[in-house]
Every structure is written in structure tokens, then in C-alpha cells.
Tab-separated table of C-alpha atoms in Angstrom:
chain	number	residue	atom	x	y	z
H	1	UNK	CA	44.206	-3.445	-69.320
H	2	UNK	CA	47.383	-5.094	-68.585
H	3	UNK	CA	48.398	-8.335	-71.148
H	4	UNK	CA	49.629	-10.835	-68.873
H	5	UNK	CA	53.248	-11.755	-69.419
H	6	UNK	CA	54.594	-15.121	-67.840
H	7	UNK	CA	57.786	-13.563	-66.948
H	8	UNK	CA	59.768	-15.830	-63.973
H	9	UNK	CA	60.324	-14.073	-60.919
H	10	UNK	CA	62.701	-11.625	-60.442
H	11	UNK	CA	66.220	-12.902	-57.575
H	12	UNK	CA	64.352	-10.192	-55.048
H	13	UNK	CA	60.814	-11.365	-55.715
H	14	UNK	CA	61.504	-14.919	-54.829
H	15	UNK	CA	63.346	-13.903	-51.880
H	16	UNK	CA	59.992	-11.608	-50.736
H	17	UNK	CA	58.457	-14.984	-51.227
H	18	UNK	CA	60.568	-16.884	-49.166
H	19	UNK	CA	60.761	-13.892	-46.459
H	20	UNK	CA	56.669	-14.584	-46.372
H	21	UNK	CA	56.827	-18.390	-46.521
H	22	UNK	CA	59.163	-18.298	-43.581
H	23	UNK	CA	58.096	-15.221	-41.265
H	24	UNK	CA	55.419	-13.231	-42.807
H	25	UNK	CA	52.060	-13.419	-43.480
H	26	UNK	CA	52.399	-16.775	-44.621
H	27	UNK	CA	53.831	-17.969	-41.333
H	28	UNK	CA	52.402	-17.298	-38.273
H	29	UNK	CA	49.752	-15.267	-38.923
H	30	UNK	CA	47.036	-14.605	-36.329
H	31	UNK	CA	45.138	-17.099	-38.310
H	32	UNK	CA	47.059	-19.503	-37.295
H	33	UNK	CA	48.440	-18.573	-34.061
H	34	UNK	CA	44.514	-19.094	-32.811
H	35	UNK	CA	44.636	-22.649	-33.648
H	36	UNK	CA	48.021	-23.567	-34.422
H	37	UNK	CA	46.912	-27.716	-35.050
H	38	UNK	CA	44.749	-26.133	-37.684
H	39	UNK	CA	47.001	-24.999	-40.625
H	40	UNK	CA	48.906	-26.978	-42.608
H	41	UNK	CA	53.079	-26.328	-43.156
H	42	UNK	CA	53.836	-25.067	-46.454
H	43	UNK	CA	57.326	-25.409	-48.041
H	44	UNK	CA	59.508	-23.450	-50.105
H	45	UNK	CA	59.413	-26.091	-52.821
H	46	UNK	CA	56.429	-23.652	-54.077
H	47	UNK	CA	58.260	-20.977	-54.705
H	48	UNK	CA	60.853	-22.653	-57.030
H	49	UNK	CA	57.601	-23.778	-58.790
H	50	UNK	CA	56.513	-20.473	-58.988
H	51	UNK	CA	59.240	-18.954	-60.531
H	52	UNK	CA	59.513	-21.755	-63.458
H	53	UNK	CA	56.402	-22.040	-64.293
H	54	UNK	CA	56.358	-20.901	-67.909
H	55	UNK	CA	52.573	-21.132	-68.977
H	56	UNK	CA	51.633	-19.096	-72.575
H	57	UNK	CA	50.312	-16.016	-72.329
H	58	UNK	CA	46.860	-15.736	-72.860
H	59	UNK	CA	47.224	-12.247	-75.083
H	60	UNK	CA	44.949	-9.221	-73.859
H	61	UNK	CA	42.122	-10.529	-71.184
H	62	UNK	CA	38.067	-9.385	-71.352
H	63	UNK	CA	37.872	-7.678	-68.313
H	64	UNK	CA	34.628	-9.214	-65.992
H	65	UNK	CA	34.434	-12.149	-68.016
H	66	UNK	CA	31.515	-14.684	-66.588
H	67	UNK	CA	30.179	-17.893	-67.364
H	68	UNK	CA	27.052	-18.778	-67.674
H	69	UNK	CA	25.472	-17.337	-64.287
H	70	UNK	CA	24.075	-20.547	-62.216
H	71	UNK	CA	23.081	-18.925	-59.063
H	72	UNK	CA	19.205	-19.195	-59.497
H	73	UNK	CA	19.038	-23.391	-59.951
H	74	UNK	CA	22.532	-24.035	-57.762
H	75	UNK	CA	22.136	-22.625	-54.660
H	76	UNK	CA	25.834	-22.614	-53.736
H	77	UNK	CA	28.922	-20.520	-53.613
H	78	UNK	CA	32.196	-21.841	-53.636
H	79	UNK	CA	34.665	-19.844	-51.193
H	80	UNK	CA	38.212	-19.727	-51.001
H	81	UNK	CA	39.802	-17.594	-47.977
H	82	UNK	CA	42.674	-17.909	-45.848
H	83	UNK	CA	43.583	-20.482	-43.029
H	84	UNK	CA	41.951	-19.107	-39.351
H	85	UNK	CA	40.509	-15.920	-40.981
H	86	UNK	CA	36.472	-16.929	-40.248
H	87	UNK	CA	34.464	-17.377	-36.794
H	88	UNK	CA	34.200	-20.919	-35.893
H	89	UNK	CA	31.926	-22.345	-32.810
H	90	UNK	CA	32.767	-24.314	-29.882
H	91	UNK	CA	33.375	-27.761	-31.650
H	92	UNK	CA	35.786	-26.105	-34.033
H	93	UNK	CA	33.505	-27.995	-37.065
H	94	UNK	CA	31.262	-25.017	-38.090
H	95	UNK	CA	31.335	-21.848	-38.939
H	96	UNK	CA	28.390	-19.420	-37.368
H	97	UNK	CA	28.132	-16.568	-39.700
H	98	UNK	CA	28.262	-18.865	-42.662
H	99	UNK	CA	25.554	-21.694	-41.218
H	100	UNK	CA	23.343	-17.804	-40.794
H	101	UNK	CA	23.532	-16.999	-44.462
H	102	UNK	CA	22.716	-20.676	-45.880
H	103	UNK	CA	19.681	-20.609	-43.023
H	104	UNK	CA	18.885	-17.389	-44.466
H	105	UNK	CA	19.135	-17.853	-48.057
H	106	UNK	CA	19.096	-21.652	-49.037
H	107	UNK	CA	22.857	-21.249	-50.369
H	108	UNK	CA	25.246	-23.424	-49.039
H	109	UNK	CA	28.655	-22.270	-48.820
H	110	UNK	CA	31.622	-24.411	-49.727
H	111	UNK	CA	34.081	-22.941	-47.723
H	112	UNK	CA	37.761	-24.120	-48.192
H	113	UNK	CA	41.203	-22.708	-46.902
H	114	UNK	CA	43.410	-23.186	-49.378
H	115	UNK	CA	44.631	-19.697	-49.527
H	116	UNK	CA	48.580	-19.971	-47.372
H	117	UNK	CA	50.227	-17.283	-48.888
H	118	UNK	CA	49.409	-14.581	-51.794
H	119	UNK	CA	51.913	-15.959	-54.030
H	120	UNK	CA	51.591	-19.218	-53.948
H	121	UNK	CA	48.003	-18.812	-54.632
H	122	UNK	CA	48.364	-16.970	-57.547
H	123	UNK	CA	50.698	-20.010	-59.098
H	124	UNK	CA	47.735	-21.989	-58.726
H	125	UNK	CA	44.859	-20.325	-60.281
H	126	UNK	CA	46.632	-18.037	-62.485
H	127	UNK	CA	47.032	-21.262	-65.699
H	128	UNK	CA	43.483	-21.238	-65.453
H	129	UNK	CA	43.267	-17.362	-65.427
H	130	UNK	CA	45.311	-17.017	-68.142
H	131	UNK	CA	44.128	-19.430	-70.043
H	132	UNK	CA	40.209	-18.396	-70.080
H	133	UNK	CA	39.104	-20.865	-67.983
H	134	UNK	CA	36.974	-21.692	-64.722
H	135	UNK	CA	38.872	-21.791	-61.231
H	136	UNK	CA	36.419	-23.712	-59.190
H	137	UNK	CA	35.864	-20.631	-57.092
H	138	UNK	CA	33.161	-18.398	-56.945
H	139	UNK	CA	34.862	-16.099	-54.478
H	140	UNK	CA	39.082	-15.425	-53.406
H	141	UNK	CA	40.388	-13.314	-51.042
H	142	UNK	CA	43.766	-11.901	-52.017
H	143	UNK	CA	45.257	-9.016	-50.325
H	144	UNK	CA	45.467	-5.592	-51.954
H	145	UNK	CA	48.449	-5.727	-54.026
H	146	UNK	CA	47.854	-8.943	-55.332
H	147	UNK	CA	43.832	-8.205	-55.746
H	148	UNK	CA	45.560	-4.649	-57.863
H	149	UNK	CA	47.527	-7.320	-60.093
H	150	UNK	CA	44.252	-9.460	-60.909
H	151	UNK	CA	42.097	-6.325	-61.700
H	152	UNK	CA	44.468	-5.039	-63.834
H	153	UNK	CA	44.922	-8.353	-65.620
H	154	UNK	CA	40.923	-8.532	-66.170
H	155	UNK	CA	40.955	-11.556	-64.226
H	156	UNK	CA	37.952	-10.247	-61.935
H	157	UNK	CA	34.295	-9.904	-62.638
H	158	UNK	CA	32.996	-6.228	-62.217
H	159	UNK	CA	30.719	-6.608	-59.208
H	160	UNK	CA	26.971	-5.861	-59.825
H	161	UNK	CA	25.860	-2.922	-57.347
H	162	UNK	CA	22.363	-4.250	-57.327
H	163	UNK	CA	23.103	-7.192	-55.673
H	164	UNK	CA	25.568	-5.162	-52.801
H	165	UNK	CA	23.198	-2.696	-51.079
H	166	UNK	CA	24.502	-3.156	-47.668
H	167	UNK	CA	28.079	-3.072	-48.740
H	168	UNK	CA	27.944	-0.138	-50.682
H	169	UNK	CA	26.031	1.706	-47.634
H	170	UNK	CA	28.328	0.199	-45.109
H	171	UNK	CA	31.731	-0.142	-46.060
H	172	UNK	CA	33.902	2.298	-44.260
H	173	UNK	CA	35.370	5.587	-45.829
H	174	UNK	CA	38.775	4.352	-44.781
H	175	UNK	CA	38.838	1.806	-47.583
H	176	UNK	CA	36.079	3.157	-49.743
H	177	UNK	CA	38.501	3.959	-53.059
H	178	UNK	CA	41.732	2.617	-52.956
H	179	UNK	CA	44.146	3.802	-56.143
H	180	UNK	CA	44.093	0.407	-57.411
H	181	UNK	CA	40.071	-0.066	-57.493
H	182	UNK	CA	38.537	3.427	-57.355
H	183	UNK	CA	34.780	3.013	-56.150
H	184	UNK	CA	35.464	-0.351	-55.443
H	185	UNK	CA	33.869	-1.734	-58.666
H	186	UNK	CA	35.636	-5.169	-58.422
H	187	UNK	CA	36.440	-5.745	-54.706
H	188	UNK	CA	35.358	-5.587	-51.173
H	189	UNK	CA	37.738	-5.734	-48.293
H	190	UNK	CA	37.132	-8.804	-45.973
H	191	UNK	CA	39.628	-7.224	-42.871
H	192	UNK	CA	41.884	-4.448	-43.062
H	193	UNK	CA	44.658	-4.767	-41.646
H	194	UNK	CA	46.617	-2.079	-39.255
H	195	UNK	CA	50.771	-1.650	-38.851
H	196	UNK	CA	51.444	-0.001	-35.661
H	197	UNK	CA	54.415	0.232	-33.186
H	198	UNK	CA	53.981	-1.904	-30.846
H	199	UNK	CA	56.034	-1.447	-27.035
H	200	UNK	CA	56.938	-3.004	-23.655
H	201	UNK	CA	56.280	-1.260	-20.985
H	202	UNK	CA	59.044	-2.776	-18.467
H	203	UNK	CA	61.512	-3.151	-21.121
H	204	UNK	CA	60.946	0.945	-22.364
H	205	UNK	CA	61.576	1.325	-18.353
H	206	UNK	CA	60.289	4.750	-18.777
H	207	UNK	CA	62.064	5.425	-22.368
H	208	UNK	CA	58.732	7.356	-24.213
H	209	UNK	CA	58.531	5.830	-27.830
H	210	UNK	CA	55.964	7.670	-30.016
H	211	UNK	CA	57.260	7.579	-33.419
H	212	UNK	CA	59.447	5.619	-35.859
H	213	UNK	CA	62.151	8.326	-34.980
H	214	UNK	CA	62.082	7.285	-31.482
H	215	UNK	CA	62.334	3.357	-32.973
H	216	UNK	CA	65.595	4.536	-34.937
H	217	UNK	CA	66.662	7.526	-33.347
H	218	UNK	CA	67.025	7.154	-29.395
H	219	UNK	CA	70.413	5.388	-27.966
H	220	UNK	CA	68.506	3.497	-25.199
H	221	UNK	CA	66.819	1.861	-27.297
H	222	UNK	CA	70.007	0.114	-29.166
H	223	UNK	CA	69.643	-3.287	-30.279
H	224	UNK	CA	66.094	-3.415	-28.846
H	225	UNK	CA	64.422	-2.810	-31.945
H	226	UNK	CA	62.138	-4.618	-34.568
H	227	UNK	CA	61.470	-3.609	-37.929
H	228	UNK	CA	59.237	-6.112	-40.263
H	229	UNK	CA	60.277	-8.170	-43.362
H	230	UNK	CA	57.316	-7.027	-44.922
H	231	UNK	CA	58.921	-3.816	-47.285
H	232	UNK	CA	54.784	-2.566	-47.944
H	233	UNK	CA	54.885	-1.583	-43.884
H	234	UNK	CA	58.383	-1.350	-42.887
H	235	UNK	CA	59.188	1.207	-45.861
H	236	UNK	CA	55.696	2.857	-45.501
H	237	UNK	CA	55.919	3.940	-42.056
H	238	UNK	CA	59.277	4.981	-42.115
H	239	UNK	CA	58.083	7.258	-45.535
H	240	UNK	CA	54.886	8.744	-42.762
H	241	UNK	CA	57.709	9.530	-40.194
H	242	UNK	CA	59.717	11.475	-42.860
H	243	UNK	CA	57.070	13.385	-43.923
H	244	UNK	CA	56.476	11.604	-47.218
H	245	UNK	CA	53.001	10.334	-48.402
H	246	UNK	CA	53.200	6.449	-49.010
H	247	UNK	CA	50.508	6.494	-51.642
H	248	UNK	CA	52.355	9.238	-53.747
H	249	UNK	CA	56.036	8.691	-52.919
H	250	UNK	CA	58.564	9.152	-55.591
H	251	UNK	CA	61.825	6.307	-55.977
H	252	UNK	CA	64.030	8.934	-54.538
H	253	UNK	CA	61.581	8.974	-51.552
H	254	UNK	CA	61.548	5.236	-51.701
H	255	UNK	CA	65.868	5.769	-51.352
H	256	UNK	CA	65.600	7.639	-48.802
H	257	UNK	CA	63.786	5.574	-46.196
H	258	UNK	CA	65.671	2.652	-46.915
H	259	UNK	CA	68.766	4.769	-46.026
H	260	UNK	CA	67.174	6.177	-43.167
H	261	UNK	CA	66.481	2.535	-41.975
H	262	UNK	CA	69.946	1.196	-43.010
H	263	UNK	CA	71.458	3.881	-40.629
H	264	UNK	CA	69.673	2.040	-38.388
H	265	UNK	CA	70.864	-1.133	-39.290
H	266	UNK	CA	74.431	-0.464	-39.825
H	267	UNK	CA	74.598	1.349	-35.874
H	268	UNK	CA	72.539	-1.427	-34.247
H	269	UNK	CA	69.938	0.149	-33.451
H	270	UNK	CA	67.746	-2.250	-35.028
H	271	UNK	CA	68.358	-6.400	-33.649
H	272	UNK	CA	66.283	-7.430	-36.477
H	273	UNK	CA	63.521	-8.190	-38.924
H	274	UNK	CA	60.957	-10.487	-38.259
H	275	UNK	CA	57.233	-11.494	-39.537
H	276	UNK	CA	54.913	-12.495	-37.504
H	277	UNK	CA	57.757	-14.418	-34.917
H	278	UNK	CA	58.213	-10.559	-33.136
H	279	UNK	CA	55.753	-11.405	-30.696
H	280	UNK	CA	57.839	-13.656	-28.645
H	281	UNK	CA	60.265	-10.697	-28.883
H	282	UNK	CA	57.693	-7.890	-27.637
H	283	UNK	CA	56.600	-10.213	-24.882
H	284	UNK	CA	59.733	-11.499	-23.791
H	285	UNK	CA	61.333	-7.951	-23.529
H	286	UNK	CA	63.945	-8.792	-26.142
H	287	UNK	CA	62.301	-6.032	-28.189
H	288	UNK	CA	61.255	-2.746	-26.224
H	289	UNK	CA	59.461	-1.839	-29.213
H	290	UNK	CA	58.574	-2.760	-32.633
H	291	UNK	CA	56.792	-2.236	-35.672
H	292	UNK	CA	53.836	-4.602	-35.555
H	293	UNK	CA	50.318	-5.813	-36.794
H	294	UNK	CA	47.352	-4.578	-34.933
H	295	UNK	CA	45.426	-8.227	-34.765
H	296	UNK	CA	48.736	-9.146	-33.148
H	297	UNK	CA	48.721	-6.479	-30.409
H	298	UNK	CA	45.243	-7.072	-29.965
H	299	UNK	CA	45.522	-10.525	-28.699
H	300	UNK	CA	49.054	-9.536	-26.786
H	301	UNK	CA	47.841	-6.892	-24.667
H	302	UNK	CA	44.708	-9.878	-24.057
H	303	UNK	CA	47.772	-12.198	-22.782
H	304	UNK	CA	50.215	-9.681	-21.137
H	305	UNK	CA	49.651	-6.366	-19.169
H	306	UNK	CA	53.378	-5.336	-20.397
H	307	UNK	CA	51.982	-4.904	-23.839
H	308	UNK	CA	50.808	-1.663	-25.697
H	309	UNK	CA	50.757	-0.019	-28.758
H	310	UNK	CA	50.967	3.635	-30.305
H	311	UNK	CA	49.775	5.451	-33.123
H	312	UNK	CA	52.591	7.999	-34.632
H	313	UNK	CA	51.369	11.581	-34.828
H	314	UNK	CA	52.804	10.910	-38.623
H	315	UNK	CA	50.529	8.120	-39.537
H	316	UNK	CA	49.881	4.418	-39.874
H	317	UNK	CA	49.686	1.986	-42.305
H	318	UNK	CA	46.583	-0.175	-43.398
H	319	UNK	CA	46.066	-2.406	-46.007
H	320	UNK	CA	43.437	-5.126	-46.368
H	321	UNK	CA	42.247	-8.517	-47.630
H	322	UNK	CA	39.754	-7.929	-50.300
H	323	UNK	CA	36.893	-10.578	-52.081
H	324	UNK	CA	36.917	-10.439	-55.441
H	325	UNK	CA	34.555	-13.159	-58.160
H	326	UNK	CA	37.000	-14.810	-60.788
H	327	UNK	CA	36.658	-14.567	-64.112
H	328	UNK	CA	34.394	-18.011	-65.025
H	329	UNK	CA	32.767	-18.376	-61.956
H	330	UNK	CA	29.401	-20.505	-62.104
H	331	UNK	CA	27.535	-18.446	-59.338
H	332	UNK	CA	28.797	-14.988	-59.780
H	333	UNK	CA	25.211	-13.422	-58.031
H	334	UNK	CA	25.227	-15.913	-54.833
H	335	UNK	CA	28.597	-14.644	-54.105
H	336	UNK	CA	27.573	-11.322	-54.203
H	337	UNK	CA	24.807	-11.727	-52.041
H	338	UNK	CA	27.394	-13.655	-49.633
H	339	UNK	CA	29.968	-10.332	-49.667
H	340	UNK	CA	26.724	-8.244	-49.058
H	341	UNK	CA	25.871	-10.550	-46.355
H	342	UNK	CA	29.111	-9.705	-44.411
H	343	UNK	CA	28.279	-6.121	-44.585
H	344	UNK	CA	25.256	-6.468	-42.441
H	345	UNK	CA	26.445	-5.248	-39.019
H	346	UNK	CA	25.260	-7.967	-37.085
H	347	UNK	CA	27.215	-10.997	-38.979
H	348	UNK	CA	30.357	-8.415	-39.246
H	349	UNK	CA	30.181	-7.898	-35.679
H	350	UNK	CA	30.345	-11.658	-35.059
H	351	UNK	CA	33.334	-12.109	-37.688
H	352	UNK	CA	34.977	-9.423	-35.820
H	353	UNK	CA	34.688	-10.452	-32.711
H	354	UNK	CA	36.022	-13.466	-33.443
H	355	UNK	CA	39.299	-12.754	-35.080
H	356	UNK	CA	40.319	-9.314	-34.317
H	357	UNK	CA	41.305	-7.373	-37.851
H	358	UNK	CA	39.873	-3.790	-39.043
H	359	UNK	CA	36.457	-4.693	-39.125
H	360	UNK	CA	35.559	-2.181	-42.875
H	361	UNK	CA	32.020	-2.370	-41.817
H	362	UNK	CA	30.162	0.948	-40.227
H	363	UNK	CA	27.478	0.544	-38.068
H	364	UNK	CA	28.562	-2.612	-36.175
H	365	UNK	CA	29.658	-1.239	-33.160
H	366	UNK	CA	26.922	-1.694	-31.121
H	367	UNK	CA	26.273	-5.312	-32.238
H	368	UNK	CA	29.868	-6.050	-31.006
H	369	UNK	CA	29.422	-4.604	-27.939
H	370	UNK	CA	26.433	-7.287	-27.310
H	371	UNK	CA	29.494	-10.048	-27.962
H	372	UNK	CA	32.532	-8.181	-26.552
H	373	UNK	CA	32.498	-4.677	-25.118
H	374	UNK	CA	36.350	-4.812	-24.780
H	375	UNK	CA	36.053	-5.487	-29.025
H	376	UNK	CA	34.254	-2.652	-29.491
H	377	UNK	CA	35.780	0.033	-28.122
H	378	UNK	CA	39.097	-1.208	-29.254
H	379	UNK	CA	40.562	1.442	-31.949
H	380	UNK	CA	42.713	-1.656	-33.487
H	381	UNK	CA	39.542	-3.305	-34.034
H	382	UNK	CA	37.120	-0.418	-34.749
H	383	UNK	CA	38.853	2.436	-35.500
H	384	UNK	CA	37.100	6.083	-34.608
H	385	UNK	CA	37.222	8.595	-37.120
H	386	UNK	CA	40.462	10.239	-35.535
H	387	UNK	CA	42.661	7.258	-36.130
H	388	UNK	CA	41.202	6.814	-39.797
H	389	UNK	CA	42.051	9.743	-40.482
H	390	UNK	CA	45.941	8.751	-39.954
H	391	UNK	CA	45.375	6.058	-41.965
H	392	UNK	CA	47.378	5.414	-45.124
H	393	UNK	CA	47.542	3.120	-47.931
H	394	UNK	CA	51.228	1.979	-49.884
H	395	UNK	CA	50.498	3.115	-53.483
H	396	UNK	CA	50.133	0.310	-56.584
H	397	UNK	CA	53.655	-0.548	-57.815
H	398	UNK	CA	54.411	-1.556	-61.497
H	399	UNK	CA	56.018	-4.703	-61.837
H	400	UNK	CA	59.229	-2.942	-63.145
H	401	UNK	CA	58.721	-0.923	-59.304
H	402	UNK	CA	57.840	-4.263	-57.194
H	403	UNK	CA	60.890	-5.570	-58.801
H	404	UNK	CA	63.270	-2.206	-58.251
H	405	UNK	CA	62.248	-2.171	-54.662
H	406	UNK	CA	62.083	-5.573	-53.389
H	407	UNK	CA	65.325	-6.343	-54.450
H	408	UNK	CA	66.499	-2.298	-52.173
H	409	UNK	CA	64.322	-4.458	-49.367
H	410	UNK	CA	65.859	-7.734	-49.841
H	411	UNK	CA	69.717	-6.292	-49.495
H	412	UNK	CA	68.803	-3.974	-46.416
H	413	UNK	CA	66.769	-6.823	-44.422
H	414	UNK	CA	69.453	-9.114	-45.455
H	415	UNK	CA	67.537	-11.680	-47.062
């Protein structure tokens, strides 16, 4: 188990940070683009915080270390997830799937969004973490790489299988055993979350763009390019279209794509890198195609005929948002029940259809298609077993990697 060190962050790993806080996922996320009045503005005075805070380390963790387990006399769960990531009902108060559990069970859910970014999260709970002590929380979502850091840390409870029937029968074989939680024994993804290229038809004007090769490669396509800030998707579908396997790529591999993509750079072919903000590219026709999130496209092609999307013959990337129990957490079994709960096809069908991710449930097609046909026959929303089969995960980094890398990233996005 790793022994949490309280290292500050590394010149390149701040700037990741500040590449999310302004354009990725901590920006204008789909969450957020829903319901824009909704979220809240974070600042980068977080990330200076972040890097200085010094707290001691905490020595060697107990992996799956509880409390005293509450569940049976407090019938509540306390629930931390990201902003616009749950279904909400006409009034914008409640939330439909989470009013079904309590009515089902008697356990009411105290459900906050207080999760902005991965980072910053982590800054906030980890001096509690670290120090052996109760978060408040009875269930996070973090996404993968970050949920990788915390299991390794033994800062998460090992789930009990008892308590998960549905999710263990349910959860799709696309994100069944991930490298960095094989069997998933500590985590259950809430979304997954698809990287695609993403076109316009009238811009393309009849230019055929099936690859990342086409993105990098073809002259009519010069300065009419988008590549992501986010190094996880940018560098792991460039690895696909070289022929490289993201979840067993060596650094030399790593080398290589960022000099296949700084070719691109340095000629132009590439106008820039962008988070979430490529969407008024794509639509506008300032990008004829782009490397993109599939919860994005979804809603695009919703708003304009012009927009489409392609899987490469190579591959796509997917990673996910993943609920995971604390260390400390007062009512470890209700929030197993409630990540159980969401593995029932009928309440995952009405998350899905409400906010457009991988749904990592099997079996809920057909209760989509009672809520939105269109939903569930859409491969960026349900994917068939052809296009998980072209499905590919970045491998775990070590921190000595993240660091390596980020700051390659950093100098080739310019950031």
C-alpha cells in the first residue's frame, strides 16, 4: 500500500490543474452546460492552496478502515458527487431517482455537490484522510485516476459484495476490472465516459475523417483541428491510432505520440486545444473536426443536424467516474445499498436518460427506451458490444510518471 507523502505539486501538475480549472472537466462540463445558473465559479486561488498545503504524513494507512457502522439506527447516507451529474424533475428542487430509493428504503440521502474538480477535491478531504479521520461523507465520486490514487493510499473501504447483488450482476464488462481496481473490490463506476472525434459535416465539405491520422494527417483539414487539454485522451487516442495499447504503453511510446502530435502543432494543422469550450468550435465550423467527449456530441447532434461523430477503426478512449466509501464513514452499508440501487436497470435508465454519459449498467436498455427511444439506441449512451470492444482504458501512472508526462503535455499544449 502506498505511504502517503505530502509532496507539493510538481510546475506541470499545477498547470494540468489550471488547464482543468479553466477548460476541462472542471469548466464547462455537460454538468453544467445543462443548467449553467446552477454551478458555482471556482478560482484558481485553489490550486495555489493545493500545492502549499504541507499537512504531516500520516505514515502507512489500514486499508478499508471504518468507523463504527451506523446504518441500522441512522437511516441516512451522506453523498458527495459532482455539479449537474444526477436527474432532477421539473422544478429543478428534487431529484427522482434519489426521492425512489429513500421511498423505498427509509434512507434519506444527503446529497451535496461539492465535487468542481478532482483536484481540488482531493485538497479538501485528503487532511482528514491522512490524518485518520471522518470526512463527513459516506459516499465520493472521483474519477478513475484520482479513485487509483485513494485505493492505493488505503483511503477507501473494501466494498462488501453482500450488500451489491445487482451491481455485481449488472455492471458492464467494459468497466468490470480496471488495472487500478481489479474485480472492482473498492469502486463502482457512476458514468463512463467516451472520447471520440467529433466532425462537421458542412465544414468537412466532403473531406472523409475516420481516424486521428485523418485529424493530423490530411492538408484540407489545416488549422481546422481540435485536440483536448486533457493529456489522459489527447495522448491516448493518438497511442490507438499508432498502433500502441494505452493501458500498456511504454515512455518511449508515450514520446512518440507527443511527437506525432507536435508535428501537428508545429505545421498548423492543429488551431488548438480546448476543454470542454470546443463545442462552440464544432458548431460554429471553426473546427471541421475534433477530438471530443461523447455526452458532448450527444447533446450537439440534439441541437445541430451539422454534427456527428466517429469511432476510429483503432479505438476509443473511456474512462469513468467511480463511487467509492471513505475511510471513517458512519453508514458504510446504506451507501452500499444506494450504489446497488443505481444498478437496478430501471433507476439507471432514468439517470441515463437524464444526463447522457456511458450508462455501466446492462440490462437497462429497454427501460430507457420507455423514457427516450432516441437514448437507447444511442451507442454514445449505450454502447453495443461492437463499440466496447474498441474500448480502451489509459493505464495507472506513478506519481514519478503523472509528473514525467504532464509536464511533455504541458510544453506541447502550451500551457
Amino acid at each position: 500500500m502506498e505511504q502517503y507523502e505530502p509532496d507539493r505539486l510538481s510546475p506541470a501538475q499545477v498547470a494540468a490543474i489550471r488547464r482543468s480549472f479553466r477548460n476541462g472537466r472542471a469548466a464547462l462540463t455537460r454538468r453544467s452546460l445543462l443548467r449553467a445558473s446552477a454551478g458555482g465559479a471556482l478560482t484558481l486561488g485553489g490550486v495555489g492552496a493545493l500545492s502549499a498545503c504541507g499537512i504531516p504524513a500520516a505514515g502507512k494507512t489500514e486499508g478499508g478502515t471504518s468507523a463504527e457502522d451506523h446504518s441500522a439506527e441512522e437511516k441516512t447516507v451522506n453523498f458527495s458527487n459532482w455539479t449537474e451529474y444526477m436527474d432532477v424533475d421539473d422544478s429543478g428542487r428534487s431529484h427522482p431517482t434519489l426521492d425512489g430509493f429513500t421511498k423505498r428504503t427509509g434512507i434519506k440521502v444527503k446529497y451535496t455537490e461539492d465535487i468542481n474538480d478532482n483536484n481540488e477535491f482531493f485538497g479538501k478531504i485528503k487532511p482528514q484522510l491522512a490524518a485518520g479521520q471522518e470526512t463527513g461523507r459516506d459516499l465520493i465520486v472521483l474519477t478513475d485516476w484520482l479513485a487509483a490514487r485513494l485505493i492505493r493510499l488505503g483511503w477507501v473501504q473494501k466494498l462488501d459484495a453482500s450488500n451489491l447483488p445487482h451491481a455485481y450482476a449488472n455492471l458492464t464488462q467494459q468497466f468490470r476490472s480496471p488495472d487500478w481496481d481489479p474485480g472492482r473490490a473498492y469502486s463502482y463506476p457512476w458514468q463512463g465516459i467516451s472520447t471520440v472525434i467529433a466532425y462537421n459535416k458542412k465544414a468537412l465539405d466532403g473531406v472523409e475523417v475516420k481516424s486521428v491520422s485523418d485529424l493530423l494527417d490530411n492538408p484540407k483539414l489545416k488549422g481546422r483541428v481540435g485536440f483536448l487539454t486533457e493529456m489522459r485522451d489527447s495522448i491516448g487516442m493518438t497511442l490507438l491510432d499508432m498502433g500502441k495499447d494505452p493501458e500498456k504503453f511504454t515512455d518511449d511510446d508515450y514520446d512518440a505520440a507527443v511527437a506525432r502530435i507536435q508535428k501537428g502543432v508545429d505545421s498548423g494543422q492543429i488551431r488548438r486545444f480546448t476543454g470542454n469550450d470546443y463545442t462552440s468550435d464544432l458548431t460554429s465550423g471553426d473546427f471541421a473536426a475534433c477530438i471530443a467527449w461523447a455526452g458532448d456530441v450527444v447533446q450537439l447532434k440534439a441541437d445541430s443536424p451539422d454534427v456527428d461523430f466517429v469511432i476510429p477503426d483503432s479505438g476509443y478512449m473511456t474512462s469513468s467516474d467511480s463511487m467509492l466509501i471513505p475511510n471513517k464513514a458512519r453508514h458504510k452499508t446504506n451507501a452500499e445499498r444506494l450504489i446497488d440501487y443505481y444498478y437496478e436497470p430501471e433507476p439507471a435508465a432514468e439517470l441515463a436518460a437524464y444526463i447522457n454519459y456511458v450508462c455501466p449498467v446492462d440490462g437497462v436498455k429497454d427501460d430507457l427506451a420507455r423514457i427516450d427511444p432516441d437514448a437507447a439506441e444511442n451507442p454514445l449512451i449505450i454502447p453495443d458490444k461492437a463499440m466496447q470492444a474498441k474500448s480502451h482504458s489509459f493505464r495507472s501512472l506513478s506519481s514519478k510518471e503523472e509528473t514525467a508526462y504532464e509536464a511533455k503535455f504541458a510544453k506541447l499544449t502550451g500551457a
